Short mmCIF file of C-alpha atoms and ligand atoms in Angstrom, two decimals:
data_model
loop_
_atom_site.label_atom_id
_atom_site.label_comp_id
_atom_site.label_asym_id
_atom_site.label_seq_id
_atom_site.Cartn_x
_atom_site.Cartn_y
_atom_site.Cartn_z
CA MET A 163 0.24 -0.46 0.17
CA ASP A 164 1.09 3.06 -1.10
CA TYR A 165 2.34 5.12 1.90
CA SER A 166 0.65 8.72 2.15
CA PRO A 167 2.15 10.79 4.34
CA GLY A 168 -1.14 13.87 6.06
CA LEU A 169 -3.30 11.13 4.01
CA ALA A 170 -3.50 13.33 1.04
CA GLY A 171 -5.73 11.97 -0.85
CA VAL A 172 -6.24 8.75 1.19
CA PRO A 173 -10.73 8.61 1.91
CA ALA A 174 -11.24 7.14 5.07
CA THR A 175 -15.09 7.04 4.60
CA LYS A 176 -18.50 8.15 2.93
CA SER A 177 -20.02 10.80 3.45
CA LYS A 178 -22.86 12.21 1.75
CA ILE A 179 -22.56 16.00 4.11
CA SER A 180 -20.22 17.45 1.49
CA PHE A 181 -18.57 17.67 -1.73
CA VAL A 182 -15.37 19.83 -3.01
CA ASP A 183 -14.03 19.89 -6.59
CA GLY A 184 -10.97 21.55 -6.10
CA GLN A 185 -10.13 21.58 -9.65
CA LYS A 186 -13.20 23.20 -10.62
CA GLY A 187 -14.20 25.60 -7.23
CA VAL A 188 -16.83 24.03 -6.40
CA LEU A 189 -18.48 23.11 -2.52
CA GLU A 190 -21.92 21.47 -1.86
CA TYR A 191 -23.99 20.47 0.99
CA ARG A 192 -25.55 18.19 1.09
CA GLY A 193 -25.83 18.52 -3.29
CA ILE A 194 -26.64 22.15 -2.82
CA PRO A 195 -24.58 25.25 -4.17
CA ILE A 196 -23.47 27.46 -0.83
CA GLU A 197 -23.55 30.05 -3.38
CA GLU A 198 -26.22 28.94 -3.61
CA LEU A 199 -27.26 28.89 0.76
CA ALA A 200 -25.11 31.65 1.63
CA ALA A 201 -27.88 33.97 -0.88
CA LYS A 202 -31.04 32.79 0.71
CA SER A 203 -29.91 30.81 3.50
CA THR A 204 -29.43 31.51 6.82
CA PHE A 205 -26.72 29.65 9.59
CA LEU A 206 -29.54 27.69 11.23
CA GLU A 207 -31.46 26.53 7.93
CA THR A 208 -28.09 25.27 6.70
CA ALA A 209 -27.37 23.75 9.88
CA TYR A 210 -30.35 21.90 9.47
CA LEU A 211 -29.55 21.15 6.15
CA LEU A 212 -26.26 19.88 7.18
CA LEU A 213 -27.78 17.84 10.24
CA PHE A 214 -31.10 16.32 9.17
CA ASP A 215 -29.48 15.69 4.85
CA ARG A 216 -32.39 17.94 4.40
CA LEU A 217 -33.98 21.43 4.43
CA PRO A 218 -36.02 21.90 7.28
CA SER A 219 -40.59 22.61 6.38
CA GLN A 220 -41.55 26.39 7.82
CA SER A 221 -42.56 24.30 10.96
CA GLU A 222 -39.13 22.33 12.07
CA LEU A 223 -36.99 25.20 11.27
CA ASP A 224 -39.58 26.94 13.86
CA ARG A 225 -39.11 24.61 16.05
CA PHE A 226 -35.07 24.17 15.71
CA VAL A 227 -34.77 27.90 16.62
CA ARG A 228 -36.45 27.89 19.12
CA ASP A 229 -35.81 25.31 20.47
CA THR A 230 -31.71 27.00 20.23
CA ILE A 231 -32.96 30.29 21.49
CA ARG A 232 -34.03 28.03 24.83
CA HIS A 233 -30.91 26.66 25.24
CA ARG A 234 -28.03 29.25 25.05
CA ARG A 235 -28.15 30.22 28.36
CA ILE A 236 -24.42 28.79 30.20
CA LYS A 237 -25.48 27.38 33.76
CA TYR A 238 -23.41 29.68 36.01
CA ARG A 239 -20.81 26.64 36.99
CA ILE A 240 -19.81 27.65 33.36
CA THR A 241 -19.74 30.73 33.62
CA ASP A 242 -17.71 30.20 36.19
CA LEU A 243 -15.33 27.97 34.57
CA ILE A 244 -14.21 30.47 31.76
CA LYS A 245 -13.96 32.85 34.66
CA CYS A 246 -11.08 31.73 36.45
CA LEU A 247 -9.25 30.72 32.98
CA PRO A 248 -6.25 33.12 32.56
CA GLU A 249 -7.00 36.01 30.73
CA HIS A 250 -3.93 35.96 28.38
CA GLY A 251 -4.69 32.01 27.51
CA HIS A 252 -6.15 31.40 24.01
CA PRO A 253 -9.87 32.13 23.46
CA MET A 254 -9.78 28.63 21.15
CA ASP A 255 -8.41 27.46 25.13
CA ALA A 256 -11.26 28.06 26.61
CA VAL A 257 -13.68 27.32 24.62
CA GLN A 258 -12.32 23.67 23.93
CA ALA A 259 -13.18 24.51 28.03
CA ALA A 260 -16.01 25.26 28.58
CA VAL A 261 -17.61 23.34 26.02
CA ALA A 262 -15.83 19.41 27.67
CA ALA A 263 -17.43 20.89 30.82
CA LEU A 264 -20.97 20.94 29.08
CA GLY A 265 -20.27 17.71 28.31
CA MET A 266 -20.22 17.21 32.12
CA PHE A 267 -23.69 18.51 32.84
CA TYR A 268 -25.82 17.12 29.83
CA PRO A 269 -25.17 13.01 29.48
CA ALA A 270 -25.32 12.29 26.32
CA ASP A 271 -23.32 8.80 26.04
CA ASP A 272 -26.20 7.21 24.17
CA VAL A 273 -25.24 8.72 21.14
CA THR A 274 -27.18 6.19 17.87
CA ASN A 275 -29.68 7.73 19.99
CA PRO A 276 -32.26 10.08 18.23
CA ASP A 277 -33.57 12.60 19.94
CA VAL A 278 -29.94 12.86 22.32
CA GLN A 279 -28.14 13.50 18.25
CA TYR A 280 -30.68 16.25 18.17
CA TRP A 281 -30.45 18.41 21.68
CA SER A 282 -26.70 17.72 21.67
CA SER A 283 -26.12 19.89 18.83
CA VAL A 284 -29.13 22.06 19.50
CA ARG A 285 -26.90 23.16 22.97
CA LEU A 286 -23.71 22.53 21.32
CA ILE A 287 -24.88 25.60 18.16
CA ALA A 288 -26.99 27.23 21.03
CA LYS A 289 -24.68 27.40 24.08
CA LEU A 290 -21.25 27.97 21.70
CA PRO A 291 -21.84 32.14 21.47
CA THR A 292 -22.70 32.38 24.20
CA ILE A 293 -19.46 30.52 25.67
CA VAL A 294 -17.73 32.39 23.02
CA SER A 295 -18.61 35.76 24.09
CA ALA A 296 -18.74 35.09 27.71
CA PHE A 297 -14.57 34.64 27.75
CA TYR A 298 -14.35 37.78 25.25
CA ARG A 299 -16.47 39.37 28.29
CA LEU A 300 -15.18 38.55 31.60
CA ARG A 301 -11.47 38.76 30.28
CA ARG A 302 -11.44 42.37 30.28
CA GLY A 303 -13.52 42.33 33.61
CA ASP A 304 -17.07 42.99 31.84
CA GLU A 305 -19.54 41.45 33.44
CA GLN A 306 -21.07 38.88 30.56
CA ILE A 307 -24.69 39.88 29.29
CA GLN A 308 -26.81 37.04 28.94
CA PRO A 309 -28.94 36.27 25.25
CA ARG A 310 -31.35 38.24 24.50
CA ASP A 311 -35.04 35.26 23.19
CA ASP A 312 -35.97 38.26 20.95
CA LEU A 313 -32.74 38.56 18.88
CA ASP A 314 -31.64 35.80 15.57
CA HIS A 315 -28.43 33.97 16.17
CA THR A 316 -25.70 35.89 15.13
CA SER A 317 -27.37 38.97 15.88
CA ASN A 318 -27.81 37.61 19.54
CA PHE A 319 -23.79 37.01 19.52
CA LEU A 320 -23.00 40.44 18.13
CA TYR A 321 -24.77 41.58 21.11
CA MET A 322 -22.91 38.93 23.84
CA LEU A 323 -20.39 40.55 22.57
CA THR A 324 -20.98 44.49 23.12
CA GLY A 325 -24.91 44.93 24.89
CA ASP A 326 -25.26 46.84 21.94
CA VAL A 327 -27.95 44.90 19.16
CA PRO A 328 -26.56 45.53 15.94
CA ASP A 329 -25.79 46.91 12.44
CA PRO A 330 -28.19 43.99 11.14
CA LYS A 331 -25.64 44.29 7.77
CA ILE A 332 -22.58 43.51 9.82
CA ALA A 333 -25.44 40.83 12.19
CA LYS A 334 -26.30 39.28 8.06
CA ALA A 335 -22.76 39.60 6.98
CA LEU A 336 -21.67 37.79 9.94
CA ASP A 337 -24.40 35.48 9.19
CA VAL A 338 -22.40 34.54 6.00
CA CYS A 339 -19.57 33.38 7.03
CA LEU A 340 -21.33 31.47 9.30
CA ILE A 341 -23.05 29.39 6.40
CA LEU A 342 -20.07 29.69 4.68
CA HIS A 343 -17.44 27.77 7.43
CA ALA A 344 -20.32 25.25 8.24
CA GLU A 345 -18.43 22.37 6.40
CA HIS A 346 -15.71 21.18 4.23
CA THR A 347 -16.15 17.59 4.23
CA ILE A 348 -12.41 16.04 5.79
CA ASN A 349 -10.52 18.69 7.55
CA ALA A 350 -8.00 17.76 10.44
CA SER A 351 -10.57 18.96 12.88
CA THR A 352 -13.60 17.29 11.58
CA PHE A 353 -11.35 13.96 11.21
CA SER A 354 -10.34 14.39 14.41
CA ALA A 355 -14.22 14.68 15.28
CA MET A 356 -14.66 11.75 13.56
CA VAL A 357 -12.02 9.58 14.92
CA THR A 358 -13.57 10.75 18.66
CA ALA A 359 -17.02 9.73 17.69
CA SER A 360 -15.37 6.48 16.55
CA THR A 361 -14.69 5.51 19.79
CA LEU A 362 -18.72 6.46 20.55
CA SER A 363 -17.71 9.31 22.48
CA ASP A 364 -19.72 11.77 23.69
CA PRO A 365 -20.54 14.43 21.15
CA TYR A 366 -19.08 17.13 23.92
CA THR A 367 -15.92 15.31 23.85
CA VAL A 368 -15.97 15.18 20.02
CA VAL A 369 -16.65 18.81 19.66
CA SER A 370 -13.64 19.11 22.27
CA SER A 371 -11.52 17.34 20.23
CA ALA A 372 -12.52 19.22 16.99
CA ILE A 373 -11.94 22.94 18.55
CA GLY A 374 -8.29 21.69 19.71
CA THR A 375 -7.54 20.78 16.23
CA LEU A 376 -9.52 23.64 14.33
CA LYS A 377 -6.89 26.52 16.69
CA GLY A 378 -3.27 25.35 15.22
CA PRO A 379 -2.44 28.03 12.58
CA LEU A 380 -2.53 25.64 9.12
CA HIS A 381 -6.31 25.32 10.24
CA GLY A 382 -8.91 28.02 11.28
CA GLY A 383 -5.32 29.74 13.23
CA ALA A 384 -4.71 31.42 9.65
CA THR A 385 -7.77 33.95 10.40
CA GLN A 386 -5.80 35.54 12.86
CA GLY A 387 -2.76 35.16 11.49
CA VAL A 388 -4.40 36.97 8.69
CA ALA A 389 -5.62 39.95 10.63
CA LYS A 390 -1.90 39.94 12.23
CA MET A 391 -0.08 39.84 8.74
CA LEU A 392 -2.15 43.18 7.60
CA ASP A 393 -1.33 45.26 11.13
CA GLU A 394 1.81 44.34 10.38
CA ILE A 395 2.29 45.34 6.49
CA GLY A 396 0.22 48.39 7.44
CA SER A 397 -0.25 49.86 3.91
CA LEU A 398 0.17 49.60 0.29
CA ASP A 399 2.83 50.33 -0.32
CA GLN A 400 4.65 47.76 2.03
CA VAL A 401 2.29 45.52 0.99
CA ARG A 402 4.80 43.92 -1.95
CA PRO A 403 8.57 43.84 0.27
CA TYR A 404 6.83 42.56 3.04
CA LEU A 405 5.30 39.60 1.11
CA GLU A 406 8.63 38.80 -0.74
CA LYS A 407 10.94 39.40 2.32
CA LYS A 408 8.23 35.72 3.81
CA LEU A 409 8.65 34.70 1.13
CA ALA A 410 12.51 34.78 1.16
CA ALA A 411 12.74 33.09 4.91
CA LYS A 412 10.00 30.78 3.39
CA GLN A 413 7.98 31.53 5.68
CA ARG A 414 3.66 31.25 4.40
CA ILE A 415 1.30 33.86 3.40
CA MET A 416 -2.11 33.58 6.13
CA GLY A 417 -4.79 32.96 4.19
CA PHE A 418 -3.20 31.76 0.99
CA GLY A 419 -3.20 27.72 -0.18
CA HIS A 420 -4.91 25.10 0.46
CA ARG A 421 -4.27 21.28 0.54
CA VAL A 422 -7.90 20.76 -1.98
CA TYR A 423 -8.37 23.73 -4.18
CA LYS A 424 -6.08 24.54 -6.88
CA VAL A 425 -7.94 27.45 -7.95
CA LYS A 426 -9.74 30.29 -5.43
CA ASP A 427 -11.33 28.70 -3.30
CA PRO A 428 -15.95 29.36 -3.64
CA ARG A 429 -16.07 30.65 -0.46
CA ALA A 430 -13.25 33.38 -0.56
CA LYS A 431 -15.42 34.77 -3.71
CA ILE A 432 -18.10 35.08 -2.32
CA LEU A 433 -16.90 36.30 1.48
CA GLN A 434 -14.48 38.82 -0.94
CA THR A 435 -17.10 40.71 -1.95
CA ILE A 436 -19.43 40.54 0.92
CA ALA A 437 -16.13 42.25 2.39
CA ARG A 438 -16.64 44.82 -0.58
CA GLU A 439 -20.74 46.00 0.88
CA LEU A 440 -19.32 45.92 4.29
CA ALA A 441 -16.76 48.38 3.25
CA ASP A 442 -18.33 50.03 1.08
CA HIS A 443 -21.20 50.90 3.83
CA LEU A 444 -18.69 51.31 6.51
CA GLN A 445 -17.51 53.81 4.52
CA GLN A 446 -20.08 56.13 4.96
CA GLN A 447 -19.56 55.18 7.91
CA GLY A 448 -16.15 56.17 8.05
CA GLY A 449 -15.27 53.05 7.84
CA SER A 450 -11.62 52.60 7.31
CA ALA A 451 -9.63 51.01 3.97
CA LEU A 452 -8.79 48.18 4.66
CA LEU A 453 -10.52 45.96 2.20
CA GLU A 454 -7.93 48.33 -0.41
CA LEU A 455 -5.00 46.97 1.50
CA ALA A 456 -6.41 43.68 1.79
CA GLN A 457 -7.38 43.13 -2.45
CA GLU A 458 -3.29 44.45 -2.75
CA VAL A 459 -2.01 41.96 -0.41
CA GLU A 460 -4.46 39.26 -2.47
CA ARG A 461 -2.73 41.15 -5.46
CA VAL A 462 0.64 40.30 -5.09
CA GLY A 463 0.33 37.52 -3.03
CA GLU A 464 -1.01 35.90 -6.03
CA GLU A 465 1.75 36.55 -8.36
CA LEU A 466 4.57 35.77 -5.96
CA LEU A 467 3.02 32.54 -5.51
CA GLN A 468 1.23 31.94 -9.46
CA ALA A 469 3.90 29.49 -10.81
CA LYS A 470 2.48 26.88 -7.02
CA GLY A 471 -0.44 27.68 -8.20
CA ILE A 472 -2.12 28.91 -4.56
CA HIS A 473 -5.30 31.34 -4.25
CA ALA A 474 -6.66 33.16 -1.30
CA ASN A 475 -8.21 30.83 1.04
CA VAL A 476 -11.64 31.31 2.77
CA ASP A 477 -9.43 32.65 5.43
CA PHE A 478 -8.17 35.43 4.37
CA TYR A 479 -11.27 36.86 3.61
CA SER A 480 -12.81 36.06 7.19
CA GLY A 481 -9.54 38.09 8.48
CA VAL A 482 -10.35 40.57 6.50
CA LEU A 483 -14.76 40.87 7.50
CA TYR A 484 -14.52 40.12 10.64
CA LYS A 485 -11.74 43.22 11.01
CA GLU A 486 -14.00 44.74 10.37
CA MET A 487 -16.07 44.56 12.11
CA GLY A 488 -14.30 45.15 15.00
CA LEU A 489 -13.92 42.19 16.46
CA ASP A 490 -10.54 40.75 18.34
CA PRO A 491 -8.57 38.32 16.59
CA ASP A 492 -7.44 35.89 18.86
CA PHE A 493 -11.40 35.25 18.87
CA PHE A 494 -11.63 34.70 14.75
CA THR A 495 -11.39 31.07 15.15
CA THR A 496 -13.71 31.00 17.63
CA ILE A 497 -15.99 32.16 14.80
CA PHE A 498 -15.10 29.25 12.79
CA ALA A 499 -15.68 26.67 16.06
CA MET A 500 -19.33 27.97 16.14
CA SER A 501 -20.20 28.36 12.70
CA ARG A 502 -17.34 24.22 12.21
CA VAL A 503 -19.89 22.26 15.35
CA ALA A 504 -22.47 22.54 12.20
CA GLY A 505 -20.55 20.29 10.24
CA TRP A 506 -18.20 18.42 13.47
CA LEU A 507 -22.02 16.72 14.40
CA ALA A 508 -23.13 16.15 10.83
CA HIS A 509 -20.55 13.96 11.07
CA TRP A 510 -20.65 12.63 14.15
CA ILE A 511 -24.20 11.39 13.72
CA GLU A 512 -22.91 9.73 10.37
CA GLN A 513 -20.19 8.22 11.99
CA VAL A 514 -21.95 7.16 14.38
CA GLN A 515 -25.00 5.43 12.12
CA ASP A 516 -22.00 3.32 10.71
CA ASN A 517 -18.80 2.71 13.28
CA HIS A 518 -15.59 1.57 12.09
CA LEU A 519 -12.83 2.67 15.10
CA PHE A 520 -10.19 4.37 13.82
CA ARG A 521 -7.11 2.69 13.48
CA PRO A 522 -4.53 3.09 10.65
CA THR A 523 -1.58 1.84 10.09
CA GLN A 524 1.79 3.14 10.57
CA ILE A 525 5.59 2.26 8.97
CA TYR A 526 7.80 2.11 11.14
CA GLU A 527 11.62 3.22 11.34
CA GLY A 528 11.95 2.29 14.18
CA GLU A 529 15.24 0.04 15.53
CA HIS A 530 14.53 -3.42 16.99
CA ASN A 531 15.55 -5.53 20.32
CA ARG A 532 17.96 -2.95 21.53
CA PRO A 533 18.92 -3.38 25.15
CA TYR A 534 18.51 -1.85 28.67
CA VAL A 535 21.35 -0.33 29.52
CA PRO A 536 21.59 0.05 33.40
CA ILE A 537 21.17 4.38 34.46
CA ALA A 538 24.05 4.64 35.40
CA GLU A 539 26.28 2.97 32.10
CA ARG A 540 23.71 5.50 29.95
CA GLY A 541 26.19 8.04 28.83
C1 COA B 645 -3.11 24.95 3.88
C2 COA B 645 -1.63 24.55 3.99
C3 COA B 645 -0.96 23.88 5.07
C4 COA B 645 -1.74 23.90 2.03
O1 COA B 645 -0.16 23.31 2.35
P1 COA B 645 -0.92 21.75 1.11
O2 COA B 645 -1.69 21.29 0.49
O3 COA B 645 -0.31 20.93 2.44
O4 COA B 645 0.86 22.55 0.41
P2 COA B 645 2.20 22.45 0.51
O5 COA B 645 2.26 22.80 2.78
O6 COA B 645 2.45 20.82 0.49
O7 COA B 645 2.60 23.39 0.06
C5 COA B 645 2.83 23.22 -1.36
C6 COA B 645 4.36 24.25 -1.07
O8 COA B 645 3.12 25.91 -1.71
C7 COA B 645 4.05 26.47 -0.81
N1 COA B 645 3.18 26.86 0.27
C8 COA B 645 1.69 26.77 0.38
N2 COA B 645 0.81 27.76 0.63
C9 COA B 645 2.43 28.66 0.92
C10 COA B 645 1.85 29.73 2.09
N3 COA B 645 0.42 30.12 2.28
N4 COA B 645 2.58 30.66 1.21
C11 COA B 645 3.51 30.53 0.02
N5 COA B 645 4.22 29.48 0.47
C12 COA B 645 2.66 28.34 0.73
C13 COA B 645 4.70 25.52 -0.07
O9 COA B 645 5.62 26.34 1.03
C14 COA B 645 5.19 24.54 -0.56
O10 COA B 645 6.36 24.99 -1.60
P3 COA B 645 7.66 23.90 -2.30
O11 COA B 645 7.38 23.11 -2.76
O12 COA B 645 9.22 24.70 -2.96
O13 COA B 645 7.42 23.51 -0.81
C15 COA B 645 -1.33 25.72 3.20
O14 COA B 645 -1.24 26.13 2.36
C16 COA B 645 -0.90 26.72 3.59
O15 COA B 645 0.04 26.55 5.38
N6 COA B 645 -1.60 28.28 4.11
C17 COA B 645 -1.18 28.89 5.35
C18 COA B 645 -1.93 29.19 6.71
C19 COA B 645 -3.50 29.07 5.91
O16 COA B 645 -3.82 29.73 5.54
N7 COA B 645 -3.93 27.57 6.23
C20 COA B 645 -6.07 27.48 6.24
C21 COA B 645 -7.00 26.64 5.23
S1 COA B 645 -7.81 27.29 4.11
#
């Protein structure tokens, strides 16, 4: 059998959840192109589609939305746990710890039970924004803001960050970001979720495993890296020297490149349009020239990386958008988690329906039959 480092190109499961064509730049959730979903759906409706394999009827959607609203609050003991975490720690670690702790309050060991699957999914999707916003505020010494039942999923998240009902255009842009990040076949964090799911562990443990994997700079952490890079570049005339210096030092440009896409990431195309619309909207309110800078980074970056067929990916424009929205950069990946939780849970449900414990093999390259040398005789 051929060895494929990083399991690149090795099919590890059969799935009906999403489809990617990296050569053509196609991404579908349950067969529906993401362009359609970004234009017409909402994050919660898309989450339902991913979890249950079809678009909900109006009454199913109403119930799902109502159930998530009812389960937004977190127990005071979870808030206390978040309060005890170091304020300089990474928000993804706080979210991972809080999600793992949630599982202690809501036992869900009967993983093939449809009720357990439904209510665990509702709880995780509903509570993640509350956990994220709680750490956002508590680490600054501010009080946690309780969710507001009259606000939709995304508006309520933004409200819990600041206490202000958000500009509907910003809330809509963020909702589209959540749709576009919700699922992407077997990426690293989803694979992590599936490996944990295959041990028949509970969904809170499944999601906390995935959050740990998403944190890394080669995966979800790239969004935060994009914000840092834009800050470091600072002005249009610094774009080329900055990127050339990075590449000469054999460093990676955050928000560029993708294991699957060999053309521009279709999600980056949609987000670029949204970032433009939002920039125009914010410009009217005295917004910044951030998008001009980002587009110049994309133009020069593509030129310099052309020979390797590397283009901007979804994290490039989501990093730009979150920065436009004024969110703290180290929280960008937690927003990714609030979205990808839908995909992780869909894969969890699919995995346990026809479970095979993941146990790949390895090629051993070490030695054999080495002597156990007594400690006094070791060099
Ligand atoms: C996502 C990523 C890990 C995919 O990498 P991959 O498909 O495994 O590709 P490889 O790591 O084998 O890289 C192939 C070549 O392209 C280069 N490359 C890939 N991404 C690059 C980037 N962002 N900047 C500069 N060079 C890059 C590599 O250095 C390598 O060059 P070489 O062949 O001369 O050694 C990679 O593109 C990356 O690190 N991107 C930056 C982080 C990021 O944005 N992640 C979010 C992904 S959605």
